[in-house]
Amino acid sequence: MRVLVVGGAGYIGSHTVRYLASHGHEPIVYDNLSLGFEEAVPGFRLVQGDLHDQSLLEKTLSEYQIQAVVHFAAFALVGESVSEPAKYYENNIIGTFRLLQAMRACNVQQIVFSSTCATYGEPDRVPIDETQRQCPINPYGFTKLAVERMLQDFHRAYGLKYAALRYFNAAGASPLGDIGEDHTPESHLIPIVLQVALGQRSHVTVFGTDYPTSDGTCIRDYIHVNDLAAAHELALQRLNDLPAMEVNLGTGHGYSVQEVIAACRRITGREIAVEFGPRRPGDPPQLVANPARANLLLGWRPECSSLENIVQTAWNWHLRHPQGYAT
Ligand code: UDP
């Protein structure tokens, strides 16, 4: 399938581009390179363009005879979404609306969309299945939920076929160590801990030690970026017979912040200094997926998401690219 990967030069996008190409698809990358890197998609066709540029989107969709879109282009930092909500509303909601309008204009009827467990807010029960109430507690989660609603409405009214994939905590890197996570500033737990292991930071601050969890720190469900990539490919295959789906993508197993740091110590064999700080606003105590629906509908099962493999592949990437793509 000829697929436009919007935001394809970013972290999850670039792993998915590679995965799609190795599974017989022809990905075309569309990215404004504001957060993505050309070096993350070497050898792939890249159209440098913005989500808001509807005419360039339409030109690209028709010129390349695109059959389906995979859409990653979004701002995704909870804290920033609280301090700069306008940026999130504009890009994540209005930008996606432009993309969907361009798809309508070009009669492209299939989309796989990056959604998030942040659409659930503070879940009533864990593990979280897709029937749980979606009640986001920050603007980021709300913008993703708004797009899910847009997809449902466009499906009913215009026949758009969509899969909304609700990621839990994306982590890890390509086993080759040549592409991986590179954010400035970095805010995610595993890259920060590995930067401490590399000596680039003096310590990691654990945000909150008084949560109602086994060791008092937050629990998250870490899912390897290549397992996420595989789910996109499976979703593309199923869009014709399953034209409207929402699925969780996680392992079903959660790790506390302390457990993640311990795994990083084991795998790197290095000292990792820790300081204990207050809770970070907007962090629910525990987010763990029930991935049964993704298994049932997509035949998806995480294959490389052991915490060991996540940290090992991320470590390979950081060792080879201590300054990210600038290395
Ligand atoms: N976290 C932490 N220190 C950090 C970064 C993150 O204690 O420097 C915690 C954070 O509070 C959350 C977990 O690690 O409980 C995962 O955070 P991350 O930002 O990686 O992903 P999120 O869950 O926000 O998507």
XYZ file of C-alpha atoms and ligand atoms in Angstrom:
352
model
C 0.000 0.000 0.000
C 1.223 3.523 -0.733
C 0.989 5.274 2.637
C 1.506 8.912 3.611
C 3.152 8.955 7.032
C 2.408 12.372 8.474
C 4.928 13.150 11.190
C 6.976 10.250 9.818
C 10.343 11.776 10.738
C 9.537 11.745 14.464
C 10.221 9.062 17.049
C 7.343 6.614 16.572
C 6.802 7.747 12.972
C 10.316 6.893 11.815
C 10.191 3.392 13.318
C 6.827 2.866 11.635
C 8.128 4.087 8.265
C 10.880 1.505 8.413
C 8.496 -1.231 9.558
C 5.996 -0.472 6.777
C 8.723 -0.552 4.148
C 9.993 -3.900 5.414
C 6.444 -5.287 5.191
C 5.824 -4.498 1.553
C 4.347 -0.992 1.793
C 5.594 2.174 0.196
C 5.755 4.923 2.821
C 6.044 8.577 1.846
C 7.042 10.814 4.746
C 5.312 14.168 5.283
C 6.905 16.188 8.086
C 7.662 19.844 8.810
C 10.852 18.764 10.631
C 9.995 20.961 13.613
C 10.415 17.960 15.926
C 11.401 15.308 13.391
C 14.758 14.586 11.736
C 15.646 13.920 8.129
C 18.324 11.524 9.452
C 15.560 9.394 10.989
C 14.199 8.459 7.549
C 17.281 7.949 5.354
C 16.482 6.734 1.870
C 12.760 7.439 2.152
C 10.861 10.020 0.145
C 10.296 13.044 2.354
C 7.924 15.915 1.639
C 8.774 18.782 3.966
C 5.445 20.345 4.747
C 3.122 21.471 7.473
C -0.088 19.920 8.747
C -1.791 23.278 8.243
C -0.842 23.460 4.568
C -3.958 21.860 3.134
C -3.025 22.587 -0.480
C 0.397 20.905 -0.117
C -1.307 17.983 1.606
C -3.761 17.666 -1.279
C -0.973 17.969 -3.834
C 1.046 15.273 -2.041
C -1.919 12.913 -1.645
C -2.791 13.112 -5.317
C 0.713 13.278 -6.789
C 1.815 10.124 -4.951
C -1.566 8.403 -5.351
C -1.746 7.788 -1.635
C -4.105 5.027 -0.495
C -3.925 5.492 3.275
C -2.583 7.937 5.846
C -0.841 7.188 9.127
C -0.940 10.328 11.258
C 1.643 10.978 13.991
C 2.131 14.738 13.724
C 1.212 16.104 17.135
C 2.545 17.864 20.179
C 2.550 15.359 22.999
C 3.865 16.819 26.249
C 1.342 16.903 29.060
C 3.006 19.721 31.028
C 3.478 21.922 27.979
C -0.153 21.373 26.986
C -1.182 22.852 30.330
C 1.034 25.942 29.964
C 0.527 26.390 26.187
C -2.894 24.926 25.354
C -3.325 27.088 22.234
C -0.360 25.358 20.597
C -2.039 21.990 21.205
C -5.490 23.021 20.053
C -4.077 24.588 16.922
C -1.795 21.762 15.854
C -3.454 18.645 17.174
C -7.078 19.552 16.443
C -7.092 22.192 13.713
C -4.086 20.657 11.922
C -5.740 17.230 11.930
C -8.961 18.773 10.635
C -6.965 20.178 7.667
C -5.510 16.754 7.007
C -8.946 15.119 7.051
C -10.296 17.801 4.714
C -7.384 17.220 2.335
C -8.121 13.482 2.449
C -11.782 14.127 1.625
C -10.815 16.380 -1.267
C -8.541 13.651 -2.671
C -10.861 10.762 -1.846
C -8.342 9.068 0.466
C -10.520 7.176 2.897
C -8.241 5.365 5.314
C -6.361 6.698 8.309
C -4.504 5.245 11.280
C -4.308 7.807 14.058
C -1.958 8.079 17.061
C -4.182 8.404 20.079
C -3.200 7.969 23.688
C -4.048 6.544 27.082
C -4.149 10.208 28.190
C -7.688 10.293 26.744
C -8.800 8.207 29.769
C -7.624 10.707 32.373
C -7.633 9.123 35.824
C -9.051 5.673 35.113
C -11.731 4.155 37.355
C -10.064 0.752 37.099
C -6.741 -0.687 35.985
C -5.982 -2.374 33.622
C -7.800 0.004 31.319
C -9.984 -1.377 28.559
C -11.491 0.629 25.721
C -14.967 0.755 27.258
C -13.754 2.939 30.118
C -14.970 6.492 30.313
C -12.668 8.930 28.489
C -12.256 11.952 30.678
C -8.868 13.575 29.988
C -7.294 15.658 32.742
C -5.016 17.790 30.555
C -5.295 19.644 27.219
C -3.056 17.113 25.437
C -5.432 14.239 26.244
C -8.406 16.394 25.331
C -7.017 17.289 21.880
C -6.521 13.583 21.122
C -10.023 12.757 22.315
C -11.422 15.557 20.125
C -9.734 13.997 17.091
C -11.146 10.578 17.991
C -14.623 12.183 17.942
C -13.845 13.865 14.624
C -12.882 10.490 13.155
C -16.081 8.878 14.427
C -18.206 11.678 12.939
C -16.349 11.616 9.603
C -16.775 7.846 9.532
C -20.549 8.094 9.993
C -21.053 11.001 7.637
C -18.389 10.524 4.950
C -17.406 6.860 5.184
C -13.867 7.563 6.469
C -12.222 4.353 7.669
C -10.117 4.837 10.768
C -8.177 3.123 13.510
C -7.405 5.148 16.636
C -4.486 3.507 18.409
C -4.276 4.520 22.055
C -0.622 4.207 22.956
C 0.536 3.731 26.493
C 4.217 4.701 27.139
C 6.234 4.420 23.934
C 9.861 3.543 24.656
C 12.911 1.729 23.288
C 14.608 2.090 19.924
C 15.511 0.162 16.820
C 17.693 -2.849 17.745
C 20.199 -1.541 15.167
C 20.739 1.529 17.383
C 20.571 3.858 14.390
C 17.217 5.509 15.062
C 15.713 6.361 18.435
C 14.240 8.981 20.700
C 15.553 12.556 20.419
C 13.554 15.313 22.086
C 14.730 18.755 23.127
C 14.167 19.280 25.955
C 13.820 15.642 26.955
C 11.045 14.964 29.443
C 10.541 11.204 29.246
C 11.694 8.922 31.996
C 13.853 6.341 30.198
C 15.904 8.760 28.047
C 16.462 10.989 31.087
C 17.678 8.061 33.205
C 19.998 6.949 30.387
C 21.350 10.486 30.067
C 22.265 10.245 33.760
C 24.011 6.931 33.012
C 25.934 8.683 30.233
C 27.028 11.439 32.612
C 25.038 14.099 30.761
C 22.864 14.829 33.781
C 23.796 14.672 37.443
C 20.622 12.834 38.548
C 17.057 11.944 37.733
C 14.290 13.405 39.849
C 11.539 10.968 40.754
C 8.277 12.880 40.533
C 6.317 11.832 43.616
C 6.890 9.084 46.152
C 3.507 9.156 47.883
C 1.303 7.603 45.210
C -0.967 4.717 46.235
C 1.305 2.158 44.510
C 3.616 -0.585 45.788
C 6.677 1.680 46.176
C 4.919 5.053 46.107
C 6.036 5.980 42.571
C 3.893 6.115 39.412
C 3.232 2.988 37.411
C 3.237 3.035 33.606
C 2.886 0.453 30.856
C 5.995 0.772 28.639
C 5.583 -0.460 25.082
C 8.412 -0.859 22.589
C 8.246 1.505 19.638
C 8.611 -1.399 17.185
C 5.579 -3.123 18.697
C 3.664 0.117 18.125
C 4.939 0.185 14.543
C 3.669 -3.367 13.983
C 0.199 -2.417 15.223
C -0.027 0.342 12.599
C 0.737 -2.124 9.856
C -1.861 -4.580 11.155
C -4.426 -1.780 11.442
C -3.829 -0.784 7.814
C -4.530 -4.358 6.767
C -7.829 -4.435 8.677
C -9.311 -1.048 7.735
C -11.441 -2.451 4.935
C -13.274 -4.998 7.041
C -13.006 -3.111 10.370
C -13.578 0.488 9.300
C -13.908 2.081 12.757
C -11.820 0.933 15.664
C -10.295 2.187 18.881
C -7.691 -0.033 20.509
C -5.257 0.199 23.395
C -1.616 -0.559 22.724
C 0.209 -1.597 25.863
C 1.606 -4.782 27.359
C -0.852 -5.165 30.235
C 2.023 -4.978 32.702
C 3.062 -1.860 34.604
C 6.412 -0.810 36.109
C 7.017 1.819 38.743
C 9.482 4.658 38.217
C 11.770 2.953 40.746
C 11.613 -0.336 38.831
C 12.516 1.417 35.592
C 15.524 3.066 37.221
C 16.621 -0.294 38.678
C 16.397 -1.880 35.198
C 18.508 0.955 33.769
C 21.153 0.373 36.476
C 21.222 -3.367 35.695
C 21.516 -2.932 31.942
C 23.955 -0.063 31.785
C 26.034 -1.235 34.749
C 26.424 2.444 35.666
C 25.652 4.590 38.646
C 22.362 6.464 38.397
C 21.858 9.125 41.044
C 18.285 9.755 42.104
C 16.609 12.645 43.878
C 13.074 12.526 45.156
C 10.819 15.421 44.259
C 7.166 16.371 44.382
C 4.507 14.984 42.076
C 4.376 16.327 38.524
C 0.991 17.956 37.857
C -1.279 15.922 35.608
C 0.291 12.498 36.342
C -2.231 9.775 37.194
C -0.829 7.194 39.682
C -1.247 4.187 37.445
C -1.806 3.656 33.701
C -1.781 0.072 32.510
C -3.503 -1.228 29.391
C -5.786 -4.132 28.885
C -4.573 -4.996 25.365
C -7.137 -7.785 24.730
C -9.011 -5.883 22.028
C -5.869 -5.198 19.979
C -5.076 -8.873 20.223
C -8.584 -9.895 19.181
C -9.108 -7.390 16.352
C -5.589 -7.027 15.008
C -3.941 -10.258 16.097
C -1.417 -7.919 17.769
C 0.813 -9.087 20.570
C 3.816 -7.179 21.924
C 6.944 -9.084 20.960
C 9.812 -6.845 21.985
C 8.403 -5.006 24.996
C 10.112 -6.691 27.929
C 11.479 -3.910 30.125
C 14.944 -5.429 29.567
C 14.677 -5.139 25.790
C 13.179 -1.657 25.929
C 16.028 -0.354 28.073
C 18.705 -2.301 26.168
C 17.632 -0.973 22.758
C 17.270 2.568 24.110
C 20.740 2.239 25.668
C 22.247 1.089 22.337
C 20.801 4.185 20.699
C 22.024 6.587 23.409
C 25.514 5.063 23.435
C 25.835 5.435 19.678
C 24.120 8.828 19.570
C 24.876 10.628 22.849
C 23.715 13.916 21.298
C 20.816 12.323 19.397
C 20.737 12.898 15.650
C 23.219 15.765 16.030
C 25.912 13.184 16.907
N 9.072 10.684 35.571
C 9.919 10.959 36.652
N 11.005 11.741 36.421
C 11.299 12.279 35.193
C 10.436 11.981 34.107
C 9.324 11.193 34.345
O 9.683 10.518 37.773
O 12.303 13.011 35.068
C 7.887 9.838 35.806
C 6.571 10.522 35.466
O 6.080 11.214 36.586
C 5.695 9.331 35.067
C 6.692 8.330 34.474
O 7.980 8.748 34.926
O 5.127 8.748 36.196
C 6.684 8.326 32.964
O 6.791 9.666 32.524
P 7.059 10.040 31.016
O 7.226 11.529 30.960
O 8.170 9.200 30.487
O 5.755 9.582 30.241
P 4.201 9.983 30.468
O 3.664 8.935 31.413
O 4.120 11.371 30.996
O 3.627 9.846 29.097
